[in-house]
Structures are given as structure tokens and as C-alpha cells.
PDB file of C-alpha atoms in Angstrom:
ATOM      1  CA  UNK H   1       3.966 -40.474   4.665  1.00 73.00           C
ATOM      2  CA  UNK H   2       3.391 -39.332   1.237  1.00 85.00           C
ATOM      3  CA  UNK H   3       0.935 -36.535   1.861  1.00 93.00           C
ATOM      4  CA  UNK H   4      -0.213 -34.380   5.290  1.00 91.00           C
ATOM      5  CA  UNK H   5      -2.013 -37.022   8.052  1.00 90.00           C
ATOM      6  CA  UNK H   6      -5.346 -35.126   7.424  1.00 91.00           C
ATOM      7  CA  UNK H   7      -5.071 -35.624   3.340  1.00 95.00           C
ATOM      8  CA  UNK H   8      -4.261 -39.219   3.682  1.00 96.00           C
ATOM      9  CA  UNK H   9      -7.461 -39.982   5.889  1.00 95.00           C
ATOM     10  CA  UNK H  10      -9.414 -38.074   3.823  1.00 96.00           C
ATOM     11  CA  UNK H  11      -8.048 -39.791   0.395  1.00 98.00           C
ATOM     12  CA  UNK H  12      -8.438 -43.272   2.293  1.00 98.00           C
ATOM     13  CA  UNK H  13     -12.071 -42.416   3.347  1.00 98.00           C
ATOM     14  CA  UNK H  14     -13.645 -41.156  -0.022  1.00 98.00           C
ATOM     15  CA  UNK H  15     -11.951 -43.848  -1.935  1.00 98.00           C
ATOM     16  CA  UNK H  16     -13.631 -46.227   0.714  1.00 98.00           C
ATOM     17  CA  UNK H  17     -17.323 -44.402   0.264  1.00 98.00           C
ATOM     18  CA  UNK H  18     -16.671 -44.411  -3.348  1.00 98.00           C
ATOM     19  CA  UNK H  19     -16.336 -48.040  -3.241  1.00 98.00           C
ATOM     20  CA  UNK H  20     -19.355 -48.333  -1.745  1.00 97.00           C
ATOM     21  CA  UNK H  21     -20.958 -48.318  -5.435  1.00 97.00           C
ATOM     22  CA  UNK H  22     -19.453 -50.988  -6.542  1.00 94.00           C
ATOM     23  CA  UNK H  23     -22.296 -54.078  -6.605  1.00 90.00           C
ATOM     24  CA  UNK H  24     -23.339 -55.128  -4.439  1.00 94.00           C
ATOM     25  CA  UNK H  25     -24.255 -51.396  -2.784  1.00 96.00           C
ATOM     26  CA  UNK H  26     -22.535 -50.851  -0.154  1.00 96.00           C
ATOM     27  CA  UNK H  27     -24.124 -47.905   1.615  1.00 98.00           C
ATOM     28  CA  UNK H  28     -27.801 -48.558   1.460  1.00 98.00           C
ATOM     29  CA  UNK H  29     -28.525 -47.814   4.732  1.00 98.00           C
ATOM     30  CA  UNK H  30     -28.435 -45.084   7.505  1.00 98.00           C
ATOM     31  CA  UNK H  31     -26.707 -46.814   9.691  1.00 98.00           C
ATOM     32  CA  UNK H  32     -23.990 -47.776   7.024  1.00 98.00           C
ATOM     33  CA  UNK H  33     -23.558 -43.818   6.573  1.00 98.00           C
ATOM     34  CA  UNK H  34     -23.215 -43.686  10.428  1.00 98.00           C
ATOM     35  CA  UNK H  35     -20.593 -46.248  10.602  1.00 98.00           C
ATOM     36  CA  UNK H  36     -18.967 -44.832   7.817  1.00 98.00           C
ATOM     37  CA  UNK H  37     -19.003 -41.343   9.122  1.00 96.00           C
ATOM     38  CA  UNK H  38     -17.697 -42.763  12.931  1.00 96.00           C
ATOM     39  CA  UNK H  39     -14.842 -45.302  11.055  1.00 96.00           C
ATOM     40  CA  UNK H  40     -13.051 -42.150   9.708  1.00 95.00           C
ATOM     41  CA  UNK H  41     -13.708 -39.879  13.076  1.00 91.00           C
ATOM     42  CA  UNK H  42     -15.532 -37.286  10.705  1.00 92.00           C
ATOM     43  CA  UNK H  43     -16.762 -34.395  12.771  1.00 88.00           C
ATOM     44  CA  UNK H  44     -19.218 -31.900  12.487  1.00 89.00           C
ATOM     45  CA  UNK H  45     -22.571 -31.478  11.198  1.00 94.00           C
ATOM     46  CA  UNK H  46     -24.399 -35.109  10.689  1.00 96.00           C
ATOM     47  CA  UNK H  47     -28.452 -35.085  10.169  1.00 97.00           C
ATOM     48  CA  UNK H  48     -28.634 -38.970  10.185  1.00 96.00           C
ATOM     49  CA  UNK H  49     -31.898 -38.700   7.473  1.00 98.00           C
ATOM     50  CA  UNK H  50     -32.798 -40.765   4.454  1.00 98.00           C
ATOM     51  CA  UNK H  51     -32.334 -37.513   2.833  1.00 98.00           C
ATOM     52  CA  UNK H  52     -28.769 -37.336   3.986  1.00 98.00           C
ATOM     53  CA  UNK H  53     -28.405 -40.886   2.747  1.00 98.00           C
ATOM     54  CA  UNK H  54     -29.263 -40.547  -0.594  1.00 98.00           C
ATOM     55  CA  UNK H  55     -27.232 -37.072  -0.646  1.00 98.00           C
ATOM     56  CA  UNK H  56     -24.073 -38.636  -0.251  1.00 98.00           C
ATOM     57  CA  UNK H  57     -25.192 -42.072  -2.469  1.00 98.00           C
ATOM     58  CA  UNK H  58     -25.327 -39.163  -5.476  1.00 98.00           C
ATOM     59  CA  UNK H  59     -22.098 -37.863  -4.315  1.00 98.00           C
ATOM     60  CA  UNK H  60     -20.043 -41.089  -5.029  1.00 98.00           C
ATOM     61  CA  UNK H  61     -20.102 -40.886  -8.399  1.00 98.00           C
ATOM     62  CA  UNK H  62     -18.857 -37.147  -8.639  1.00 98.00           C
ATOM     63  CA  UNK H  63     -16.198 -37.654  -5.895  1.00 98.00           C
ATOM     64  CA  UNK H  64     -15.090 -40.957  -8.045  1.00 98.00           C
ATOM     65  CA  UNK H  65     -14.890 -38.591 -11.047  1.00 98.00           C
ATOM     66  CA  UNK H  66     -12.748 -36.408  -9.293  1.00 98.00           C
ATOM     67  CA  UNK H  67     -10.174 -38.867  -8.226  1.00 98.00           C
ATOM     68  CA  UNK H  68      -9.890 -40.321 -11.410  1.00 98.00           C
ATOM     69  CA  UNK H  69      -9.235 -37.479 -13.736  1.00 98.00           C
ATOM     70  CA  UNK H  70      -6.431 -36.044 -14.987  1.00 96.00           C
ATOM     71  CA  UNK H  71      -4.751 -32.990 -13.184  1.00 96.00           C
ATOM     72  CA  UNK H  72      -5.638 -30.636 -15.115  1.00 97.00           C
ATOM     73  CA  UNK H  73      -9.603 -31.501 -14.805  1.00 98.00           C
ATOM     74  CA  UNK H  74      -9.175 -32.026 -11.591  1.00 98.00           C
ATOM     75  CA  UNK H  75      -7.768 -28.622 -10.898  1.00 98.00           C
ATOM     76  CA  UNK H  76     -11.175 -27.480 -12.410  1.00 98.00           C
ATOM     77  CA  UNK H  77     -13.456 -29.692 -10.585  1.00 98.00           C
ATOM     78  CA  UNK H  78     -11.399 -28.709  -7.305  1.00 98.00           C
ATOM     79  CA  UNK H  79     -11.837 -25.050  -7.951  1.00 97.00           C
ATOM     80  CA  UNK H  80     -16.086 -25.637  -8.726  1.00 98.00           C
ATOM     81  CA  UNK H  81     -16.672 -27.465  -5.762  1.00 97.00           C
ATOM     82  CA  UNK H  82     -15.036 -25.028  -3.300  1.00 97.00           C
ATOM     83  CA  UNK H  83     -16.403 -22.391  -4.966  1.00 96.00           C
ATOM     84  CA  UNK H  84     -20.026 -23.707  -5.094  1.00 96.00           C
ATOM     85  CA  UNK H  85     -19.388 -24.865  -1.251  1.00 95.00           C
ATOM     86  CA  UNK H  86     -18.150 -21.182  -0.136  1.00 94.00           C
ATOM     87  CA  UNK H  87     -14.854 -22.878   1.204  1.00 94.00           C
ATOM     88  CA  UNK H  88     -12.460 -20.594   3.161  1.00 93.00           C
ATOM     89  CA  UNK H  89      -9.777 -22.291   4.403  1.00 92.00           C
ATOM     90  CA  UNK H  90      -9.207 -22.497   8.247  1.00 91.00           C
ATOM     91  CA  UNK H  91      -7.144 -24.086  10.965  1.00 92.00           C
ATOM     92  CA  UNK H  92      -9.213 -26.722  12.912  1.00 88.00           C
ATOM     93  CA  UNK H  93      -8.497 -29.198  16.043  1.00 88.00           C
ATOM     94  CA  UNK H  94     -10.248 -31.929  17.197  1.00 82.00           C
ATOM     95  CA  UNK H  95      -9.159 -34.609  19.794  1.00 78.00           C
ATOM     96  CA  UNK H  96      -7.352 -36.928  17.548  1.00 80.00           C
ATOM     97  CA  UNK H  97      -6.232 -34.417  15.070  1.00 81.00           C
ATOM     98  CA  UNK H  98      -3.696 -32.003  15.317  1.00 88.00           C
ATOM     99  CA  UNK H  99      -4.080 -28.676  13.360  1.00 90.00           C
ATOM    100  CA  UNK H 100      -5.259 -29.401  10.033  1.00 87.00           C
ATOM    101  CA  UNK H 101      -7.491 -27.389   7.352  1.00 89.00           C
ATOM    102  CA  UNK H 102     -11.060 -27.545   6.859  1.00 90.00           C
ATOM    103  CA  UNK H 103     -12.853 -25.675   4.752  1.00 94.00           C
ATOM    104  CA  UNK H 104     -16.095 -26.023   4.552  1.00 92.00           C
ATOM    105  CA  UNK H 105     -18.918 -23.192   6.038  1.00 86.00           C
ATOM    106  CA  UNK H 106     -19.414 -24.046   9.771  1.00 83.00           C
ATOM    107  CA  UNK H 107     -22.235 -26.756  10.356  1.00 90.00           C
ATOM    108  CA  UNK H 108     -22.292 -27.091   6.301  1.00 95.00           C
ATOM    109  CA  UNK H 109     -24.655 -30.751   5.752  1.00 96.00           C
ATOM    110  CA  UNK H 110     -22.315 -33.731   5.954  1.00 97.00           C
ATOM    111  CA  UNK H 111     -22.124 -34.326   2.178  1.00 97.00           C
ATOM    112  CA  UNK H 112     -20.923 -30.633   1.675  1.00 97.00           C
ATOM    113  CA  UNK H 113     -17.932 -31.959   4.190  1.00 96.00           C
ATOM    114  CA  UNK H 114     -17.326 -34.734   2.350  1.00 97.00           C
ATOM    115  CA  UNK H 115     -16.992 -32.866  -1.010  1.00 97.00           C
ATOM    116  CA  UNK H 116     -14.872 -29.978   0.387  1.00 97.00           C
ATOM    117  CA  UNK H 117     -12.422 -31.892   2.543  1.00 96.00           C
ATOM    118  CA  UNK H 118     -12.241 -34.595  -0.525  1.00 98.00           C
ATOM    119  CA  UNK H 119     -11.385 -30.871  -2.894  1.00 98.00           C
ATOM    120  CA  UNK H 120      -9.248 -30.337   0.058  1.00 97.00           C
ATOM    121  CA  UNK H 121      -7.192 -33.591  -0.178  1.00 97.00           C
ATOM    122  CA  UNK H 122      -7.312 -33.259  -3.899  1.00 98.00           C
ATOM    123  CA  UNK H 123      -5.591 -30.294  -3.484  1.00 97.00           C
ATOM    124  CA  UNK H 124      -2.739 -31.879  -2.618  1.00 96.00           C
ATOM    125  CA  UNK H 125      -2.273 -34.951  -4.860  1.00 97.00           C
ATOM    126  CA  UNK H 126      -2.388 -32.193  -7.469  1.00 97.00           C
ATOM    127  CA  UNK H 127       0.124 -29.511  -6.415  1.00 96.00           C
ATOM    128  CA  UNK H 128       2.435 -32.658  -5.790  1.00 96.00           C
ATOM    129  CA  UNK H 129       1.587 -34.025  -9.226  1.00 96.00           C
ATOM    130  CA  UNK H 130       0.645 -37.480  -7.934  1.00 96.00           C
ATOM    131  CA  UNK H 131      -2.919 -38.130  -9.447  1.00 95.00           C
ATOM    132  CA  UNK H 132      -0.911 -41.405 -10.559  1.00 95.00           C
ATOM    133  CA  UNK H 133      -1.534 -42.568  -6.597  1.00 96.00           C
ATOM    134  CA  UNK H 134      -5.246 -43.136  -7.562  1.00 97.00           C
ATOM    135  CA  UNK H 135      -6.556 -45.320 -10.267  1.00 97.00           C
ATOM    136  CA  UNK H 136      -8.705 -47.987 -10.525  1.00 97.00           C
ATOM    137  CA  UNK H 137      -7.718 -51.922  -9.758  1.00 96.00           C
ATOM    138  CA  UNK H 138      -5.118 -53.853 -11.584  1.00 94.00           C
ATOM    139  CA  UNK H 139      -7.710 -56.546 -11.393  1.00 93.00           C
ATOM    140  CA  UNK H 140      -9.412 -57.624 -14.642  1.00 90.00           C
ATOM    141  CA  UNK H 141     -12.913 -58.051 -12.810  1.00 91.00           C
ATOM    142  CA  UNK H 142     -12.641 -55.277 -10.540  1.00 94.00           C
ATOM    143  CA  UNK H 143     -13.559 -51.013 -11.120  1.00 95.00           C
ATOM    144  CA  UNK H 144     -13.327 -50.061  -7.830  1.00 96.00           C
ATOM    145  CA  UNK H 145     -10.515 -47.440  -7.107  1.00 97.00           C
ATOM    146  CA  UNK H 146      -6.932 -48.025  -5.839  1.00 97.00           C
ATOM    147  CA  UNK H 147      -5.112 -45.527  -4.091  1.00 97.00           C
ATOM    148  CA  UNK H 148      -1.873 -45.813  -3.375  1.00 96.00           C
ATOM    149  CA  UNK H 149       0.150 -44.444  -0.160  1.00 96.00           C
ATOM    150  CA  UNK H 150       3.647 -46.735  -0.611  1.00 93.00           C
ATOM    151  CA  UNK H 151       6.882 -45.340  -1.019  1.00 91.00           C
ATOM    152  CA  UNK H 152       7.526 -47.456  -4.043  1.00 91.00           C
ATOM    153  CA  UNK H 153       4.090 -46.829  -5.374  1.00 90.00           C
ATOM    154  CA  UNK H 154       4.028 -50.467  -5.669  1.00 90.00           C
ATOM    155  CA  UNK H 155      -0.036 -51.303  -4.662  1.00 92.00           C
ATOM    156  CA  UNK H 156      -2.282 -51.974  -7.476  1.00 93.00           C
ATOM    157  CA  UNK H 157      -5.193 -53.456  -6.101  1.00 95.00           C
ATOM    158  CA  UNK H 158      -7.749 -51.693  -4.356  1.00 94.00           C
ATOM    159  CA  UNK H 159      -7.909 -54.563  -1.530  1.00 92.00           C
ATOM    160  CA  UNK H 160      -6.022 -57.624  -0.830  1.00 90.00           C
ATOM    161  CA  UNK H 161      -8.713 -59.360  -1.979  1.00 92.00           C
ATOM    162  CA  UNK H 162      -8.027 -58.491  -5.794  1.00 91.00           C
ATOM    163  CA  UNK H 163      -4.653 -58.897  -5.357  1.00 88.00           C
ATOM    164  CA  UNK H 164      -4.829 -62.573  -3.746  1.00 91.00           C
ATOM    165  CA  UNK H 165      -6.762 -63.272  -6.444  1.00 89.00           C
ATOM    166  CA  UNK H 166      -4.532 -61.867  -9.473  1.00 85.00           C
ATOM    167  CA  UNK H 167      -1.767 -64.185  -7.588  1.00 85.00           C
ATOM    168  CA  UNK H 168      -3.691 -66.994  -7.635  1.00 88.00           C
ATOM    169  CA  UNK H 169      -4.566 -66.237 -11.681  1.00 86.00           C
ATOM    170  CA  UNK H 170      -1.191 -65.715 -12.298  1.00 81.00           C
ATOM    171  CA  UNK H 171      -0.022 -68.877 -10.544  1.00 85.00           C
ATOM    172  CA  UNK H 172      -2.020 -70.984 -12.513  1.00 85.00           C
ATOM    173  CA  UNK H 173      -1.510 -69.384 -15.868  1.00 83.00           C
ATOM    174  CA  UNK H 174       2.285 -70.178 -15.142  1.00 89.00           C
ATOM    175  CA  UNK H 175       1.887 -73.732 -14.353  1.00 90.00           C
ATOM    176  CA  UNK H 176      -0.516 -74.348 -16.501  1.00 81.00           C
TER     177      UNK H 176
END
């Protein structure tokens, strides 16, 4: 494991919701966000509104910001979000988690969670120095982010989708 249980689900989630931009959409719905929300066992506030929706829609392209830029901006854009959420840091369990930190304000709106906990998670990658674990796809077609959780810091494709597909590209180009 390269970073705490509770950063690595967190990482995995928000680069999944992030991808949700790519076209077409996918997170359109209310029931999408509710799927979303019960995939990755988040807890806590959830208003299940149109509002809510379109809260979190405007949040993907922040939260994809923050993955994607450099430590030292991220350190920044860390630092504002946590401060604009109120974040204290405490020790929470829940029935699949061990102790872990939250820190969002108690029964804070879902997309204050997801901004905080992805800070959170962001954190880490930057006190270890590995912002190089997130990027976006190897794939010449593809934007959506990559992160990467291998020892050997081998993946490079976002899905196995992009890289079956590079393969196949790269197959041809040699035997062409």
C-alpha cells in the first residue's frame, strides 16, 4: 500500500467522480450521485437534491485541478479549501473503516465532504512527494486522470480500456 487505506479510497473515488466529466457526462443524474456516494461507502450528510447534484458537477473541475497540479500549488489549494471548509482534524470509525481522519464540520453538505476528505488525501501525496502518482492518461485520445497505486509506478492509463487500446495501436504500428 502506497498511502493510508482511507487516502487510497479517497484518491480512487475523486479521480473516479472527476472522470465523470469526461464526454459523455457521467453524473447527470441523482441517482448516479447516489450510486456514486454508496460505491465508495461515503458516510455522513447526503441531501439527495438536484441542488446537491449540480454542487458536486461544479466541484469536478476544482477537485481535477487539484490533483493535477504541482506540489507546491497544491499545498495552496489544500490549505484554501480546509480553511474555507473550517476543517479540524478528528479521529472517526465507521463499520468498514478502522480509525481514520475526517475533517470536515459534522453534517457539513456532501460536496463539502468530498472537497475536505479529497484536501485530506491530498495531504498525503504531498508530504510524501508523490503528485507524480496522478496524471492524466498515456492515451493519445484520452484526458481523463490516471492515478497510480503500483509499487513500480508502472500504470499509465486511467482504465484498461485505454491501455488495451494503446496495445492494440502499438501492435499494429509494429507490424505494419
Amino acid at each position: 500500500m502506497v498511502f493510508a487505506h482511507d487516502t487510497e479510497l479517497t484518491l480512487q473515488a475523486v479521480v473516479e467522480l472527476v472522470n465523470t466529466a469526461d464526454d459523455p457526462d457521467g453524473l447527470t443524474s441523482v441517482d448516479q450521485l447516489q450510486a456514486f456516494r454508496a460505491r465508495w461507502e461515503w458516510t455522513g450528510r447526503y441531501d439527495g437534491t438536484k441542488a446537491e447534484l449540480e454542487a458536486v458537477r461544479a466541484l469536478r473541475g476544482p477537485l481535477r485541478a487539484l490533483l493535477l497540479a504541482g506540489r507546491d500549488e497544491a499545498a495552496e489549494m489544500v490549505n484554501a479549501i480546509l480553511d474555507e471548509a473550517g476543517a479540524v482534524p478528528r479521529l472517526v470509525r465507521h463499520e468498514t473503516l478502522d480509525w481514520h481522519i475526517h475533517a470536515e464540520p459534522p453534517n457539513a453538505p456532501f460536496v463539502t465532504q468530498l472537497a475536505v476528505e479529497t484536501a485530506m488525501a491530498m495531504v498525503d501525496v504531498i508530504r510524501d512527494n508523490e503528485s507524480s502518482r496522478i496524471a492524466v492518461c498515456a492515451a493519445d485520445d484520452c484526458d481523463s486522470v490516471a492515478l497510480d497505486l503500483s509499487r513500480n509506478r508502472s500504470k499509465r492509463f486511467c482504465s484498461t480500456t485505454c491501455g488495451n487500446r494503446a496495445a492494440v495501436q502499438a501492435y499494429r504500428a509494429r507490424n505494419a
